[in-house]
Short mmCIF file of C-alpha atoms in Angstrom, two decimals:
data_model
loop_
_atom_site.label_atom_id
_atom_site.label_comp_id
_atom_site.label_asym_id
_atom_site.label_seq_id
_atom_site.Cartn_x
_atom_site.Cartn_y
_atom_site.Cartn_z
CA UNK A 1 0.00 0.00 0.00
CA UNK A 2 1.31 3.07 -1.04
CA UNK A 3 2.39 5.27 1.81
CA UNK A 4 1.23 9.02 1.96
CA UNK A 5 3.85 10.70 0.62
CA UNK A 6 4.52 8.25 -2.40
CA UNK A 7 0.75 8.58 -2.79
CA UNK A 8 0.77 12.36 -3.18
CA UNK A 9 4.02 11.87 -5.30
CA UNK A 10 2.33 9.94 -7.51
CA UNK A 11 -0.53 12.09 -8.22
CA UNK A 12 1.82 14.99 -8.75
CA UNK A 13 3.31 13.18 -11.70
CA UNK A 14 0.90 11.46 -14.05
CA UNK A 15 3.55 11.73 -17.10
CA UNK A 16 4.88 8.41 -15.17
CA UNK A 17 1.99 6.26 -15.18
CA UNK A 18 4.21 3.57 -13.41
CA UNK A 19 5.05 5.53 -10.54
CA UNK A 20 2.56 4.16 -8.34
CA UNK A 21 3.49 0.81 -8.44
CA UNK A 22 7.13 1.38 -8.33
CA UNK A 23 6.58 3.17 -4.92
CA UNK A 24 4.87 0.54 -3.65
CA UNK A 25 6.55 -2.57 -2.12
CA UNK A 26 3.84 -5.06 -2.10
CA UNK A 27 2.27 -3.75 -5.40
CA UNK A 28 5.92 -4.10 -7.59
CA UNK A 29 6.41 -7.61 -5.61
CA UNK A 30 2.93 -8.56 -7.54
CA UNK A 31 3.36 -7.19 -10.73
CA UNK A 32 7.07 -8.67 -11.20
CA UNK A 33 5.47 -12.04 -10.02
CA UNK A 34 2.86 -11.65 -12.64
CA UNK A 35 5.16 -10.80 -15.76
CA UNK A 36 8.24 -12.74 -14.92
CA UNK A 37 5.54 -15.55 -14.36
CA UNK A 38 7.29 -16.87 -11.01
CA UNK A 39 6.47 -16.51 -7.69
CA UNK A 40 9.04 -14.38 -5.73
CA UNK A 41 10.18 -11.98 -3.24
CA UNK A 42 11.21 -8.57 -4.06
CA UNK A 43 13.00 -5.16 -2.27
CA UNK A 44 14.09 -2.03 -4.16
CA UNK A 45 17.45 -1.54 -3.01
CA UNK A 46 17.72 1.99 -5.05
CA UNK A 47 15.72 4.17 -7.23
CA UNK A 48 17.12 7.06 -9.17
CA UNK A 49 13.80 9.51 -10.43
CA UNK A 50 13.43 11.97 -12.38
CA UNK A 51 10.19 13.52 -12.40
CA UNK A 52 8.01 13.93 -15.31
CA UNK A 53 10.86 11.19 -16.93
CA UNK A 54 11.78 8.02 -15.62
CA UNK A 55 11.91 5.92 -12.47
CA UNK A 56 14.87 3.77 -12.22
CA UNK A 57 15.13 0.89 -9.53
CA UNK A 58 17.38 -1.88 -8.50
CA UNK A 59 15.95 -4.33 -6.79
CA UNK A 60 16.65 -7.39 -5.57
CA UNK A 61 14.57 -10.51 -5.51
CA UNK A 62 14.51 -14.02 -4.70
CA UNK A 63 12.65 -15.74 -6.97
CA UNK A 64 11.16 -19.44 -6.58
CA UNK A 65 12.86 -21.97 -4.42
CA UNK A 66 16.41 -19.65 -5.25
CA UNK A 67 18.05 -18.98 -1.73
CA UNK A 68 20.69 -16.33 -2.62
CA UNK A 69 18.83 -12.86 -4.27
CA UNK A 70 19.84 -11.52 -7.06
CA UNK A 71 19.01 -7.92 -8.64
CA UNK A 72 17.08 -7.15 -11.87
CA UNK A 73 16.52 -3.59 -12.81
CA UNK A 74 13.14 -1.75 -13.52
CA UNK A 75 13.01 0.97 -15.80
CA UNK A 76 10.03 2.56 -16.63
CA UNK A 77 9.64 6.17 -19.17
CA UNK A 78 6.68 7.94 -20.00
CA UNK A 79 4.41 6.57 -22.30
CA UNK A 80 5.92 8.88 -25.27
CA UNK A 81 9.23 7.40 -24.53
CA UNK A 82 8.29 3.51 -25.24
CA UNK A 83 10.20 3.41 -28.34
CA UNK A 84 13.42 4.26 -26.00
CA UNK A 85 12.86 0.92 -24.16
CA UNK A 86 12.33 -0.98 -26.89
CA UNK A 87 15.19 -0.19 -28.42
CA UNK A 88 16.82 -1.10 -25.30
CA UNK A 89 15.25 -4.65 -25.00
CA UNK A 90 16.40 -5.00 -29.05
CA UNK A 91 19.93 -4.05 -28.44
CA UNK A 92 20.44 -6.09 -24.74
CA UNK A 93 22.30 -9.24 -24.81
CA UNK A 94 20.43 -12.58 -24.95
CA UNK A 95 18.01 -13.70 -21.76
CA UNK A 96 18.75 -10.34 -19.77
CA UNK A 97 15.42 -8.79 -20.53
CA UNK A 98 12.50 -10.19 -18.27
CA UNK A 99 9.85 -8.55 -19.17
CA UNK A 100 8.55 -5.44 -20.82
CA UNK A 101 5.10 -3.89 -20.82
CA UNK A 102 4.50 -1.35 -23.69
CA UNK A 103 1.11 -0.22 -21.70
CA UNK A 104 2.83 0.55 -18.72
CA UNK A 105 6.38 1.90 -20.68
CA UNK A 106 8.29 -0.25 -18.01
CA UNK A 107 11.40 -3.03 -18.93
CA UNK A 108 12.53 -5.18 -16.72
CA UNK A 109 16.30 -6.44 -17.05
CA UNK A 110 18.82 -8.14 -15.47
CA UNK A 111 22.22 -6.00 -15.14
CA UNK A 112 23.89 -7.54 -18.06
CA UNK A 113 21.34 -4.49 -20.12
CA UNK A 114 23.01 -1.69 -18.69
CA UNK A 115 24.80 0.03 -21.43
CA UNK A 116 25.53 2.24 -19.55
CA UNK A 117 28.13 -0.71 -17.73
CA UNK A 118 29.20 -2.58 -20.43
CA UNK A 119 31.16 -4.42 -18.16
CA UNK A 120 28.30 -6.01 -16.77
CA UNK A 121 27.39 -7.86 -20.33
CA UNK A 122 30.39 -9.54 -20.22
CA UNK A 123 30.34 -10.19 -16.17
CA UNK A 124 27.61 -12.22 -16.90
CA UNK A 125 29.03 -15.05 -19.23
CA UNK A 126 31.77 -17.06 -17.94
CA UNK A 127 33.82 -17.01 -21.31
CA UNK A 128 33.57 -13.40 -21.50
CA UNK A 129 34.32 -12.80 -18.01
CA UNK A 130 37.16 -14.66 -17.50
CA UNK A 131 38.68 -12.81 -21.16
CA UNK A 132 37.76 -9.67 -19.76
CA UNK A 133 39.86 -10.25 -16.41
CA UNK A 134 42.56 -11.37 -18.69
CA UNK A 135 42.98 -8.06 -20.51
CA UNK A 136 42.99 -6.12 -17.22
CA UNK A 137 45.00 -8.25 -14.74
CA UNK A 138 48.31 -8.40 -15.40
CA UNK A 139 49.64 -11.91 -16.40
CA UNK A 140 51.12 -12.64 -12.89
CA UNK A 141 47.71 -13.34 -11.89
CA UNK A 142 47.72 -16.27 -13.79
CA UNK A 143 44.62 -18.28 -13.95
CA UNK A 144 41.16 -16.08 -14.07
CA UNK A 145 38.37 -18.04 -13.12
CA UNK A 146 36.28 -17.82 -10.36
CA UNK A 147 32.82 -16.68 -8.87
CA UNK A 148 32.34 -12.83 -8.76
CA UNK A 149 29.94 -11.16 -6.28
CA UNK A 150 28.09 -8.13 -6.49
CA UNK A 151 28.91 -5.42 -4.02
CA UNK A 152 27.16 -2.41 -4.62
CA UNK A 153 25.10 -1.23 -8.11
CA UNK A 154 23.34 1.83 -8.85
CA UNK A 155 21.99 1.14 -12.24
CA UNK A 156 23.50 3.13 -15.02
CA UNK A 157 25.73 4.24 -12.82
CA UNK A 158 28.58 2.45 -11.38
CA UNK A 159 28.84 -1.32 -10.16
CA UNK A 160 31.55 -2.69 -7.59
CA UNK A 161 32.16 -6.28 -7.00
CA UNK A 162 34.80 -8.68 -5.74
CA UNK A 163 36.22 -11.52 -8.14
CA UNK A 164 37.51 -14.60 -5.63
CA UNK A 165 40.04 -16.01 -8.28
CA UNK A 166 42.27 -18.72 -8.30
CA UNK A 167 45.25 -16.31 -7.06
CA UNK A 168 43.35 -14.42 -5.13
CA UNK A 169 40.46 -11.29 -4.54
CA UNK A 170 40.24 -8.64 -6.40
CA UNK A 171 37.97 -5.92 -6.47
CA UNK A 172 36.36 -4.96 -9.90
CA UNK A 173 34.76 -1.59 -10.52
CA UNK A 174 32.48 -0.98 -13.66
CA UNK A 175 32.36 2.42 -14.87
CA UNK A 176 30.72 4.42 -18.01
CA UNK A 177 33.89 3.99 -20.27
CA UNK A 178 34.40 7.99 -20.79
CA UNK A 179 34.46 8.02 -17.36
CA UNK A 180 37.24 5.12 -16.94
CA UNK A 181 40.56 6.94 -17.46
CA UNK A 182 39.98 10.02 -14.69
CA UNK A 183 38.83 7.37 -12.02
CA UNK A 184 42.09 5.36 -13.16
CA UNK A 185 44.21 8.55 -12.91
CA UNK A 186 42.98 9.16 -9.39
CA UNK A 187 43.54 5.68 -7.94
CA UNK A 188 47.16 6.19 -8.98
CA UNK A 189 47.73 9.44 -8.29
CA UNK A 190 46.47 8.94 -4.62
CA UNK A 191 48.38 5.36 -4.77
CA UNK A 192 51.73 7.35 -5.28
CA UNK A 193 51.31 9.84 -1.65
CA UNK A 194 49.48 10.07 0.63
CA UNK A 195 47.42 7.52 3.19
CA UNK A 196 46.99 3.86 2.14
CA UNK A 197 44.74 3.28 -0.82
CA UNK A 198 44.17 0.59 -3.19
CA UNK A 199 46.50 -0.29 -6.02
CA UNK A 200 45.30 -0.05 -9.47
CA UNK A 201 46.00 -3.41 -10.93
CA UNK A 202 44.34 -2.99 -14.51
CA UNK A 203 41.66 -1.58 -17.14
CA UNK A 204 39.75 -2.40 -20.03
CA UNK A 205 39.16 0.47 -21.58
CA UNK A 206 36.38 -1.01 -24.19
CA UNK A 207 34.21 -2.13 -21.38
CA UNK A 208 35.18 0.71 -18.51
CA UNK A 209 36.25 -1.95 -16.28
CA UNK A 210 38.99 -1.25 -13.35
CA UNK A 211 40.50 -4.35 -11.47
CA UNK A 212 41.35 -2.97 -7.78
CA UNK A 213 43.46 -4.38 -4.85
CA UNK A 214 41.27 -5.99 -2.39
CA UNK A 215 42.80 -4.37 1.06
CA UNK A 216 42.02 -6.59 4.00
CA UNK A 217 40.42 -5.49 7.04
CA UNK A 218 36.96 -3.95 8.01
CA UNK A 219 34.86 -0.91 7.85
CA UNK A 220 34.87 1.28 10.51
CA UNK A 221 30.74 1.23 10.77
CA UNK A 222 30.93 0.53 14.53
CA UNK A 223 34.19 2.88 15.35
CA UNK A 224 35.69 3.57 19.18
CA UNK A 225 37.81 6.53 19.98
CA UNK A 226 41.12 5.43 18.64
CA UNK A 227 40.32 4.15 15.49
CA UNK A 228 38.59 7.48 14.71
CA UNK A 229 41.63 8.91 15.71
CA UNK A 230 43.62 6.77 13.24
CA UNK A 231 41.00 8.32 10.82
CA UNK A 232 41.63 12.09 11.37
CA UNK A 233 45.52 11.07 11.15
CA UNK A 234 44.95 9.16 7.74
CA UNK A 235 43.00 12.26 6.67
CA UNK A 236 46.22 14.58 8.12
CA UNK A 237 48.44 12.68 5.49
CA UNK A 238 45.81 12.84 2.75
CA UNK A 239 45.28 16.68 2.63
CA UNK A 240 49.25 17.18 3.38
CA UNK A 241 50.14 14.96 0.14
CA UNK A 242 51.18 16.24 -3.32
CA UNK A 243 48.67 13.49 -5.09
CA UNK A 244 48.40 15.34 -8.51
CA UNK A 245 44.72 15.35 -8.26
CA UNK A 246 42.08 17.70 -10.66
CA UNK A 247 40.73 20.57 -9.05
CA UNK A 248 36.90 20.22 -8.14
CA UNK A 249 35.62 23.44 -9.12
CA UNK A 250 33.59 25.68 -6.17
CA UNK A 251 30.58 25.96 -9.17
CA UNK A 252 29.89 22.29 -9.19
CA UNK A 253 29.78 21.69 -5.30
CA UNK A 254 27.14 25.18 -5.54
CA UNK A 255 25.15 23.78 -7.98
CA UNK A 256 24.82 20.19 -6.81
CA UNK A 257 23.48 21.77 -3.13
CA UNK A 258 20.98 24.00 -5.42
CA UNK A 259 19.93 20.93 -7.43
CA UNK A 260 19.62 18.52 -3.95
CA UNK A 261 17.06 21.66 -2.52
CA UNK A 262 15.04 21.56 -5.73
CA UNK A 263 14.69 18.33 -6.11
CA UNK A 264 13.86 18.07 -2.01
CA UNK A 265 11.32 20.96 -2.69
CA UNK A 266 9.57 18.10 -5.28
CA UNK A 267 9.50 14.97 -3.43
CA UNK A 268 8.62 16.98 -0.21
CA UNK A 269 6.91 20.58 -1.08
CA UNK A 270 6.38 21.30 2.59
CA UNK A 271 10.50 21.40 2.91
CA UNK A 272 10.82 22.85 -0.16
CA UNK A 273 11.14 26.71 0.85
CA UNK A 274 13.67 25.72 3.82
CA UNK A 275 15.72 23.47 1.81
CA UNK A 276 16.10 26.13 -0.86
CA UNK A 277 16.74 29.10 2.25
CA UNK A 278 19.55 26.74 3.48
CA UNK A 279 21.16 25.84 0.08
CA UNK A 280 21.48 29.44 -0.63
CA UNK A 281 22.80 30.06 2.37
CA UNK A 282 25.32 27.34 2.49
CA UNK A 283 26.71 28.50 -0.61
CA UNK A 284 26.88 32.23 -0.56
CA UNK A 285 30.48 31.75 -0.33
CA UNK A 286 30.36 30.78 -3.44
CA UNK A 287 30.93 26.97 -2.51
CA UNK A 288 34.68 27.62 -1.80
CA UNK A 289 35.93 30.01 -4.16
CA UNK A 290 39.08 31.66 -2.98
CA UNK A 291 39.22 29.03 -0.11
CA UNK A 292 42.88 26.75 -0.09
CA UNK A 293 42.68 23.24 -1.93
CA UNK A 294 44.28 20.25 -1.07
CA UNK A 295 43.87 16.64 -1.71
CA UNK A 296 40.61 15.50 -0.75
CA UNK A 297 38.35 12.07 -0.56
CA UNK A 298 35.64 14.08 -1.89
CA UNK A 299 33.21 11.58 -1.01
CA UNK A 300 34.43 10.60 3.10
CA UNK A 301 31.80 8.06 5.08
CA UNK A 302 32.48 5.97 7.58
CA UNK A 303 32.38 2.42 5.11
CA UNK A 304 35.35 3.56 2.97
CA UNK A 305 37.81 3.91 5.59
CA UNK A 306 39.29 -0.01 6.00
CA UNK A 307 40.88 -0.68 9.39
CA UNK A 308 43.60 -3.50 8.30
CA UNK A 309 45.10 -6.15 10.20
CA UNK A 310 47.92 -4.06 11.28
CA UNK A 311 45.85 -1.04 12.56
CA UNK A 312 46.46 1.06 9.71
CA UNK A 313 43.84 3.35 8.41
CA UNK A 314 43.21 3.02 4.43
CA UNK A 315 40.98 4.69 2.13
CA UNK A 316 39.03 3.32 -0.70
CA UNK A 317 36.15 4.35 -3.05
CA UNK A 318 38.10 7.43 -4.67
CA UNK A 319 35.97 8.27 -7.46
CA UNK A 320 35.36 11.66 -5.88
CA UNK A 321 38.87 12.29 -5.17
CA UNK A 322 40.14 15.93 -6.71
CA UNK A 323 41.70 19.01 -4.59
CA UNK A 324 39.51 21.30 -2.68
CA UNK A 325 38.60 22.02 0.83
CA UNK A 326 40.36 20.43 3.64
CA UNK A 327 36.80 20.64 5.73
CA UNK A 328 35.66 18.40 2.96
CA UNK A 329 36.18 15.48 3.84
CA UNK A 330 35.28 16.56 7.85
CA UNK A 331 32.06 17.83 6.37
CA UNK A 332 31.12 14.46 4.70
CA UNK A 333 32.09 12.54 7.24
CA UNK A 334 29.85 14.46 9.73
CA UNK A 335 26.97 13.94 7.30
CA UNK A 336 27.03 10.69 6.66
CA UNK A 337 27.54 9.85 9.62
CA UNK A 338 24.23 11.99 10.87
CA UNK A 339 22.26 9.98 8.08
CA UNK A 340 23.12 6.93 9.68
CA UNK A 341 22.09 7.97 13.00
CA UNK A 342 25.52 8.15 14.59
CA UNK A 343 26.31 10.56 17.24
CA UNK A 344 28.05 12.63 14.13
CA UNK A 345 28.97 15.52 16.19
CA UNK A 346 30.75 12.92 18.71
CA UNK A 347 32.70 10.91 16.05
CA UNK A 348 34.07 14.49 14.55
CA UNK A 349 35.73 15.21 17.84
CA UNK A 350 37.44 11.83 17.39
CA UNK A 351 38.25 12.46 14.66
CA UNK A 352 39.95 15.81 14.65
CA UNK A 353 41.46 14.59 18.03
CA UNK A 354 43.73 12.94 15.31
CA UNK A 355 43.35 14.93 12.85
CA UNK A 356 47.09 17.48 12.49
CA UNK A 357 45.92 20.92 10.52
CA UNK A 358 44.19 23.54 11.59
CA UNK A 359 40.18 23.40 10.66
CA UNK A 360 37.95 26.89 9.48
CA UNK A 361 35.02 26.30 11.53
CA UNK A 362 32.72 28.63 9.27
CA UNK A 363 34.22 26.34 6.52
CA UNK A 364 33.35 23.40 8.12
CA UNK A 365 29.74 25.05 9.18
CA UNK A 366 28.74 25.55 5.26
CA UNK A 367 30.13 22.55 4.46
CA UNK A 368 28.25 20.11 6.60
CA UNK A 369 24.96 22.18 6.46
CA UNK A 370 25.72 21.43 2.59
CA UNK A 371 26.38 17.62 2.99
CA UNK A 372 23.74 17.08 4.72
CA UNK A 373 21.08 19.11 2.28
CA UNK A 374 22.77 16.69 -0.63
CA UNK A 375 22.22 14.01 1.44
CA UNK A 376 18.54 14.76 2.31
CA UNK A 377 17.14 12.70 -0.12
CA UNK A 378 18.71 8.95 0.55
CA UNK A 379 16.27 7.91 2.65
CA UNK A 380 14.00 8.59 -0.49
CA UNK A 381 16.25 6.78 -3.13
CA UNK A 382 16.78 3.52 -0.65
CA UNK A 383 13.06 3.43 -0.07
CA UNK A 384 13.15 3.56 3.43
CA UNK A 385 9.36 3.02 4.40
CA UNK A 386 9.78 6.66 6.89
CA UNK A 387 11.68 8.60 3.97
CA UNK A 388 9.30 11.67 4.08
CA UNK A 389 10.03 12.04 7.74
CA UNK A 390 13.71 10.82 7.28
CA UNK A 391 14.08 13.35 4.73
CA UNK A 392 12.45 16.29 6.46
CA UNK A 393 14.29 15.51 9.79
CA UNK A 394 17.52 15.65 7.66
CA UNK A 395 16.83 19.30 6.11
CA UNK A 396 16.29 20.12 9.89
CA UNK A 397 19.50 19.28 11.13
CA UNK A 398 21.32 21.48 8.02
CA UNK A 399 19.18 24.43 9.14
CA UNK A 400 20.27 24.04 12.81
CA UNK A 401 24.04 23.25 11.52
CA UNK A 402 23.79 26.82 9.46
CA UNK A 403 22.33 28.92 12.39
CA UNK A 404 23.68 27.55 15.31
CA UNK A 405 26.53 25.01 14.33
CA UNK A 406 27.93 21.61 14.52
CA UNK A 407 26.95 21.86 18.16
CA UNK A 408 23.58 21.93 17.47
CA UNK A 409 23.61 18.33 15.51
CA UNK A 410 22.16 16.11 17.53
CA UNK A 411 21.53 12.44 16.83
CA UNK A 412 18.71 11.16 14.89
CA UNK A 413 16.29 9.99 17.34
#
């Protein structure tokens, strides 16, 4: 049953005729079960929308007797746009499209149809697989087969798995092929100084794949005092290094906070006045012009800092990685950490307790009140079943970050 606020989303947008049963658990559960022609169980994992055209989801399901889940995507257009899917289902490899209702303008696929992810056609077939991790691995890897598990996929966006091989894990990272070489170039530019960070092992370029160092350890997502320490000292090394980095420029950080308030302003009109107040508030310094750049993480959160076996503090997921603001990284951390319901003011203090430079606390203010506003919306994308109050309590805590402070960021409760 769909929920209020997907309910009144939906009837705001009747150009996507499908939005009401992609909002609604029990109703997409059905209707997969009725076209795939299979009983199963099903849970959007992520939904990328954009309103008035398209609704993108990931979701995984179990279907039949299967034990382990696997994800299928679900993309549905406006009705105009039909022909786009279509096309789609004509051009995707062999078995990966489910099901497609022209009524409806909705296609369901497995990954293997992303173009967007090449990589993932050839993931899927063994052959192809195992010739694809012999063009990037270097040849003192030796034998290529073996299972590969998905990690994390946002549809049409990026896709991270590991490969358990023969000679060992690796971690493979599927990206939109124009977008391969400057997510190569920072891996090895940050593997050269700074912290530890994975080693770039290969590429194919064709498919915009990237084979990756699997670094032992664990995520810090239950941290105590001294490993958040280890954190703000990792971070001290990062943002002293010379890693020849590209400079992230203060218009795009402005515009993405803009974007995040308009787009809270349509999922949640109530907010929509407040989110806009604090986005042009938060970047009135126009997002960091003038301010010093250094090496950043660009994209800091509490699951891509590893703690390894021998204590040390590495750093992974550096597609956001380019020079900017030291309080960067201090502001991400702080939001993520917030959206998680972490005592994010509380971790901070651990952190910087490690942390060696000196920090611009009306930096660091704008920042977070920032990260926070671009964060707003996750609840919303994962499909949490309280998003709308998620979401709202989340544009909350960036207005009391912007008037009174970090101090004023108190844990979700």
């Amino acid at each position: 049953m769909l929920g209020e606020a997907d309910r009144a989303l939906a009837e705001r947008d009747p150009a996507l005729p499908a939005l009401p049963v992609l909002l609604d658990d029990h109703a997409l559960q059905q209707w997969l079960a009725e076209h795939l022609s299979t009983p199963l169980i099903a849970r959007t994992r992520y939904l990328r929308y954009k309103p008035g055209t398209s609704c993108v989801l990931g979701v995984e399901v179990c279907i039949g007797e299967e034990q382990s889940a696997r994800t299928i995507v679900v993309t549905a257009l406006t009705p105009g746009e039909v022909g786009k899917l279509v096309k789609t289902a004509e051009r995707a490899p062999s078995a990966s499209v489910l099901a497609m209702d022209h009524s409806g303008a909705m296609l369901v696929t497995t990954p293997a149809a992303d173009r967007d992810l090449p990589a993932l056609a050839s993931l899927a077939v063994p052959r192809r697989r195992e010739a694809m991790l012999q063009r990037a691995l270097p040849l003192a890897w030796g034998d290529r087969g073996g299972p590969v598990r998905e990690l994390a996929y946002k549809p049409q966006r990026r896709w991270v798995g590991r490969a358990d091989l023969r000679s060992g894990t690796v971690l493979l990272r599927a990206y939109r092929p124009a977008d391969l070489a400057a997510a190569a170039a920072r891996i090895r530019a940050l593997r050269a100084e700074g912290p530890r960070t994975p080693v770039l092992l290969g590429i194919d370029r064709r498919r915009g794949l990237a084979a990756v160092e699997f670094l032992p350890g664990s995520a810090l997502t239950a941290p105590g005092a001294a490993e958040l320490r280890s954190l703000g000292v990792a971070l001290s090394t990062l943002h002293r290094s010379g890693a020849a980095l590209p400079t992230a420029q203060p218009g795009d950080h402005r515009e993405a906070v803009l974007a995040a308030a308009d787009q809270l302003a349509l999922l949640l009109p109530a907010v929509g006045p407040v989110a806009r107040r604090i986005a042009a508030a938060a970047t009135a310094a126009g997002g960091g012009q003038g301010w010093a750049q250094v090496p950043v993480h660009g994209d800091l959160s509490l699951d891509q800092a590893i703690l390894g076996p021998d204590g040390e503090i590495a750093l992974i997921d550096l597609d956001r990685a380019a020079r900017g603001p030291a309080e960067t990284d201090l502001a991400s951390f702080t939001a993520e950490a917030h959206l998680r319901g972490k005592d994010a003011a509380a971790m901070l203090a651990d952190v910087r307790a490690g942390y060696r430079l000196p920090v611009d606390r009306e930096r660091l203010r704008l920042l977070t009140a920032g990260q926070l506003l671009l964060r707003a919306a996750e609840p919303f994308r994962c499909r949490r079943p309280d998003w709308a109050e998620s979401t709202a309590a989340l544009v909350a805590a960036a207005d009391r970050v912007l008037t009174g402070g970090l101090e004023r960021l108190e844990p979700i409760g």
